[in-house]
Coordinates of N, CA, C and O in Angstrom, one line a residue:
X1 N -19.6 18.2 20.7 CA -18.3 17.6 20.6 C -17.3 18.7 21.0 O -17.4 19.8 20.6
X2 N -16.3 18.4 21.9 CA -15.4 19.3 22.4 C -14.3 19.6 21.4 O -14.1 18.8 20.4
X3 N -13.6 20.7 21.6 CA -12.5 21.1 20.7 C -11.4 20.0 20.8 O -10.8 19.7 19.8
X4 N -11.1 19.5 22.0 CA -10.1 18.5 22.1 C -10.5 17.2 21.3 O -9.6 16.7 20.6
X5 N -11.7 16.8 21.3 CA -12.1 15.7 20.5 C -12.0 16.0 19.0 O -11.5 15.1 18.2
X6 N -12.3 17.2 18.6 CA -12.2 17.6 17.2 C -10.7 17.6 16.8 O -10.3 17.1 15.7
X7 N -9.9 18.1 17.7 CA -8.4 18.1 17.4 C -7.9 16.7 17.4 O -7.0 16.4 16.5
X8 N -8.4 15.8 18.2 CA -8.0 14.4 18.2 C -8.4 13.7 16.8 O -7.6 13.0 16.3
X9 N -9.6 14.0 16.4 CA -10.0 13.5 15.1 C -9.2 14.0 14.0 O -8.8 13.2 13.1
X10 N -8.9 15.3 14.0 CA -8.0 15.9 13.0 C -6.6 15.3 13.0 O -6.0 15.0 11.9
X11 N -6.1 15.0 14.2 CA -4.8 14.4 14.3 C -4.8 13.0 13.8 O -3.9 12.6 13.0
X12 N -5.8 12.2 14.1 CA -6.0 10.8 13.6 C -6.0 10.9 12.0 O -5.4 10.0 11.4
X13 N -6.8 11.8 11.5 CA -7.0 11.9 10.1 C -5.6 12.2 9.4 O -5.3 11.6 8.4
X14 N -4.9 13.2 10.0 CA -3.6 13.5 9.5 C -2.6 12.3 9.4 O -1.9 12.1 8.5
X15 N -2.7 11.5 10.5 CA -1.9 10.3 10.6 C -2.3 9.3 9.5 O -1.4 8.7 8.8
X16 N -3.6 9.2 9.2 CA -4.0 8.3 8.1 C -3.6 8.8 6.8 O -3.2 8.0 5.9
X17 N -3.6 10.1 6.6 CA -3.2 10.7 5.3 C -1.7 10.4 5.1 O -1.3 10.0 4.0
X18 N -0.9 10.5 6.1 CA 0.5 10.2 6.0 C 0.7 8.7 5.7 O 1.6 8.3 4.9
X19 N 0.0 7.9 6.4 CA 0.1 6.4 6.2 C -0.3 6.1 4.7 O 0.3 5.2 4.1
X20 N -1.4 6.7 4.3 CA -1.8 6.5 2.9 C -0.7 6.8 1.9 O -0.4 6.1 1.0
X21 N -0.1 8.0 2.1 CA 1.0 8.4 1.2 C 2.1 7.4 1.3 O 2.7 7.1 0.2
X22 N 2.5 6.9 2.4 CA 3.5 5.9 2.6 C 3.2 4.7 1.8 O 4.1 4.1 1.1
X23 N 2.0 4.2 1.9 CA 1.6 3.0 1.2 C 1.6 3.2 -0.3 O 2.0 2.3 -1.1
X24 N 1.2 4.4 -0.8 CA 1.2 4.7 -2.2 C 2.6 4.7 -2.7 O 2.9 4.1 -3.7
X25 N 3.5 5.3 -1.9 CA 5.0 5.3 -2.3 C 5.5 3.9 -2.4 O 6.3 3.5 -3.3
X26 N 5.2 3.1 -1.4 CA 5.7 1.7 -1.4 C 5.1 0.9 -2.6 O 5.8 0.1 -3.2
X27 N 3.8 1.2 -2.9 CA 3.2 0.5 -4.1 C 3.9 0.9 -5.4 O 4.1 0.0 -6.2
X28 N 4.2 2.1 -5.5 CA 4.9 2.6 -6.7 C 6.2 1.9 -6.9 O 6.6 1.4 -7.9
X29 N 7.0 1.8 -5.8 CA 8.3 1.1 -5.8 C 8.1 -0.3 -6.1 O 8.8 -0.9 -6.9
X30 N 7.1 -1.0 -5.5 CA 6.9 -2.4 -5.7 C 6.5 -2.7 -7.2 O 7.0 -3.6 -7.8
X31 N 5.7 -1.8 -7.7 CA 5.3 -2.0 -9.1 C 6.5 -1.8 -10.0 O 6.6 -2.5 -11.0
X32 N 7.4 -0.8 -9.7 CA 8.6 -0.7 -10.5 C 9.5 -1.9 -10.5 O 10.0 -2.4 -11.5
X33 N 9.6 -2.5 -9.3 CA 10.4 -3.7 -9.1 C 9.8 -4.9 -9.9 O 10.5 -5.6 -10.5
X34 N 8.5 -5.0 -9.9 CA 7.8 -6.0 -10.7 C 8.1 -5.8 -12.2 O 8.4 -6.8 -12.9
X35 N 7.9 -4.6 -12.7 CA 8.2 -4.4 -14.1 C 9.6 -4.6 -14.4 O 9.9 -5.2 -15.5
X36 N 10.6 -4.2 -13.5 CA 12.0 -4.5 -13.8 C 12.2 -6.0 -13.8 O 13.0 -6.5 -14.6
X37 N 11.6 -6.7 -12.9 CA 11.8 -8.2 -12.8 C 11.3 -8.8 -14.1 O 11.9 -9.7 -14.7
X38 N 10.1 -8.4 -14.6 CA 9.6 -9.0 -15.8 C 10.5 -8.7 -17.0 O 10.7 -9.5 -17.9
X39 N 11.1 -7.5 -17.0 CA 12.0 -7.1 -18.1 C 13.2 -8.0 -18.1 O 13.7 -8.5 -19.1
X40 N 13.8 -8.2 -16.9 CA 14.9 -9.1 -16.7 C 14.6 -10.5 -17.2 O 15.4 -11.2 -17.9
X41 N 13.4 -11.0 -16.8 CA 13.0 -12.3 -17.2 C 12.9 -12.4 -18.7 O 13.4 -13.4 -19.3
X42 N 12.3 -11.4 -19.3 CA 12.1 -11.4 -20.8 C 13.5 -11.4 -21.5 O 13.6 -12.1 -22.5
X43 N 14.5 -10.8 -20.9 CA 15.8 -10.7 -21.6 C 16.7 -11.9 -21.3 O 17.5 -12.2 -22.1
X44 N 16.6 -12.4 -20.0 CA 17.6 -13.3 -19.6 C 17.0 -14.7 -19.1 O 17.7 -15.4 -18.4
X45 N 15.9 -15.0 -19.5 CA 15.2 -16.2 -19.0 C 16.0 -17.5 -19.2 O 16.0 -18.4 -18.3
X46 N 16.8 -17.6 -20.3 CA 17.6 -18.8 -20.5 C 18.7 -19.0 -19.6 O 19.1 -20.1 -19.4
X47 N 19.2 -17.9 -19.0 CA 20.4 -18.0 -18.1 C 20.0 -18.0 -16.7 O 20.9 -18.0 -15.8
X48 N 18.8 -17.9 -16.3 CA 18.3 -17.8 -15.0 C 17.7 -19.1 -14.5 O 17.1 -19.8 -15.3
X49 N 17.8 -19.3 -13.2 CA 17.1 -20.5 -12.6 C 15.6 -20.1 -12.5 O 15.2 -19.3 -11.6
X50 N 14.8 -20.7 -13.3 CA 13.4 -20.3 -13.5 C 12.6 -20.5 -12.2 O 11.7 -19.7 -11.9
X51 N 12.8 -21.6 -11.4 CA 12.1 -21.7 -10.2 C 12.3 -20.6 -9.2 O 11.4 -20.1 -8.6
X52 N 13.6 -20.2 -9.1 CA 14.0 -19.1 -8.3 C 13.3 -17.8 -8.8 O 12.8 -17.0 -8.0
X53 N 13.4 -17.6 -10.1 CA 12.8 -16.4 -10.7 C 11.3 -16.3 -10.4 O 10.8 -15.3 -10.0
X54 N 10.6 -17.4 -10.6 CA 9.2 -17.5 -10.3 C 8.9 -17.2 -8.8 O 7.9 -16.4 -8.5
X55 N 9.7 -17.8 -7.9 CA 9.4 -17.5 -6.5 C 9.6 -16.0 -6.2 O 8.8 -15.5 -5.4
X56 N 10.7 -15.4 -6.7 CA 10.9 -14.0 -6.5 C 9.8 -13.2 -7.0 O 9.3 -12.2 -6.4
X57 N 9.3 -13.5 -8.2 CA 8.2 -12.7 -8.8 C 6.9 -12.9 -8.0 O 6.2 -11.9 -7.8
X58 N 6.7 -14.1 -7.5 CA 5.5 -14.3 -6.7 C 5.6 -13.5 -5.3 O 4.6 -13.0 -4.8
X59 N 6.8 -13.5 -4.8 CA 7.0 -12.7 -3.5 C 6.7 -11.2 -3.8 O 6.0 -10.6 -2.9
X60 N 7.1 -10.7 -4.9 CA 6.8 -9.3 -5.2 C 5.3 -9.1 -5.4 O 4.8 -8.1 -4.9
X61 N 4.7 -10.0 -6.1 CA 3.3 -9.9 -6.3 C 2.5 -10.0 -5.0 O 1.6 -9.2 -4.7
X62 N 2.9 -10.9 -4.1 CA 2.3 -11.0 -2.8 C 2.5 -9.7 -2.0 O 1.5 -9.3 -1.3
X63 N 3.6 -9.1 -2.1 CA 3.9 -7.9 -1.4 C 3.0 -6.8 -1.9 O 2.4 -6.0 -1.2
X64 N 2.8 -6.7 -3.2 CA 1.9 -5.8 -3.9 C 0.5 -5.9 -3.4 O -0.2 -5.0 -3.0
X65 N 0.0 -7.2 -3.3 CA -1.3 -7.4 -2.8 C -1.5 -7.0 -1.4 O -2.5 -6.4 -1.0
X66 N -0.5 -7.3 -0.6 CA -0.5 -6.9 0.9 C -0.6 -5.4 1.0 O -1.4 -4.9 1.8
X67 N 0.2 -4.7 0.2 CA 0.2 -3.2 0.3 C -1.1 -2.7 -0.2 O -1.6 -1.7 0.4
X68 N -1.7 -3.3 -1.2 CA -3.0 -2.8 -1.7 C -4.1 -3.0 -0.6 O -5.0 -2.2 -0.4
X69 N -4.0 -4.1 0.1 CA -5.0 -4.4 1.2 C -4.8 -3.4 2.3 O -5.8 -2.8 2.8
X70 N -3.6 -3.1 2.7 CA -3.3 -2.1 3.7 C -3.8 -0.7 3.3 O -4.4 0.0 4.1
X71 N -3.5 -0.4 2.0 CA -4.0 0.9 1.5 C -5.5 1.0 1.5 O -6.0 2.0 1.9
X72 N -6.2 -0.1 1.2 CA -7.6 -0.1 1.2 C -8.1 0.1 2.7 O -9.0 0.9 2.9
X73 N -7.5 -0.5 3.6 CA -7.9 -0.4 5.0 C -7.7 1.0 5.5 O -8.6 1.6 6.2
X74 N -6.6 1.7 5.1 CA -6.4 3.0 5.6 C -7.4 4.0 4.9 O -7.9 4.8 5.6
X75 N -7.7 3.8 3.6 CA -8.7 4.6 3.0 C -10.0 4.4 3.6 O -10.8 5.4 3.7
X76 N -10.4 3.2 3.9 CA -11.7 3.0 4.6 C -11.7 3.7 5.9 O -12.7 4.4 6.2
X77 N -10.7 3.6 6.7 CA -10.7 4.2 8.0 C -10.7 5.8 7.8 O -11.4 6.5 8.6
X78 N -10.0 6.3 6.8 CA -10.0 7.7 6.6 C -11.5 8.2 6.2 O -11.9 9.2 6.6
X79 N -12.2 7.4 5.4 CA -13.5 7.7 5.0 C -14.5 7.8 6.2 O -15.3 8.7 6.3
X80 N -14.4 6.8 7.0 CA -15.2 6.7 8.2 C -14.9 7.9 9.1 O -15.8 8.5 9.6
X81 N -13.6 8.1 9.3 CA -13.2 9.3 10.2 C -13.7 10.6 9.6 O -14.1 11.5 10.3
X82 N -13.6 10.8 8.3 CA -14.1 12.0 7.6 C -15.6 12.2 7.9 O -16.0 13.3 8.1
X83 N -16.3 11.1 7.9 CA -17.8 11.1 8.2 C -18.0 11.6 9.6 O -18.8 12.5 9.9
X84 N -17.2 11.0 10.6 CA -17.3 11.4 12.0 C -17.0 12.9 12.1 O -17.6 13.6 12.9
X85 N -16.0 13.3 11.4 CA -15.5 14.7 11.5 C -16.6 15.7 11.0 O -16.9 16.7 11.6
X86 N -17.3 15.3 9.9 CA -18.3 16.2 9.3 C -19.5 16.2 10.2 O -20.2 17.2 10.2
X87 N -19.8 15.2 10.9 CA -20.9 15.2 11.8 C -20.7 15.9 13.1 O -21.6 16.3 13.8
X88 N -19.4 16.1 13.4 CA -19.0 16.8 14.7 C -19.0 18.3 14.5 O -18.9 19.0 15.5
X89 N -19.2 18.8 13.3 CA -19.1 20.3 13.1 C -20.5 20.9 13.1 O -21.5 20.3 12.9

């Protein structure tokens, strides 16, 4: 395997590491929003329009699931790439 190919793999890996960090940060934010939404619901449920509140909560939950899926995909790609990198040395 050439140096250029090894550098290419290392660059791809670095990009995946950055993407993973981004998704983790987004998930942390999403989870905070979900917890905040649940706290608001617990305190103010009587004065809120429940159908709207439920829709908003489900949207946050769907976003969390989508981010988890994307994070899984990045981690899978990273693992496969790490295997290729270890075989090239």
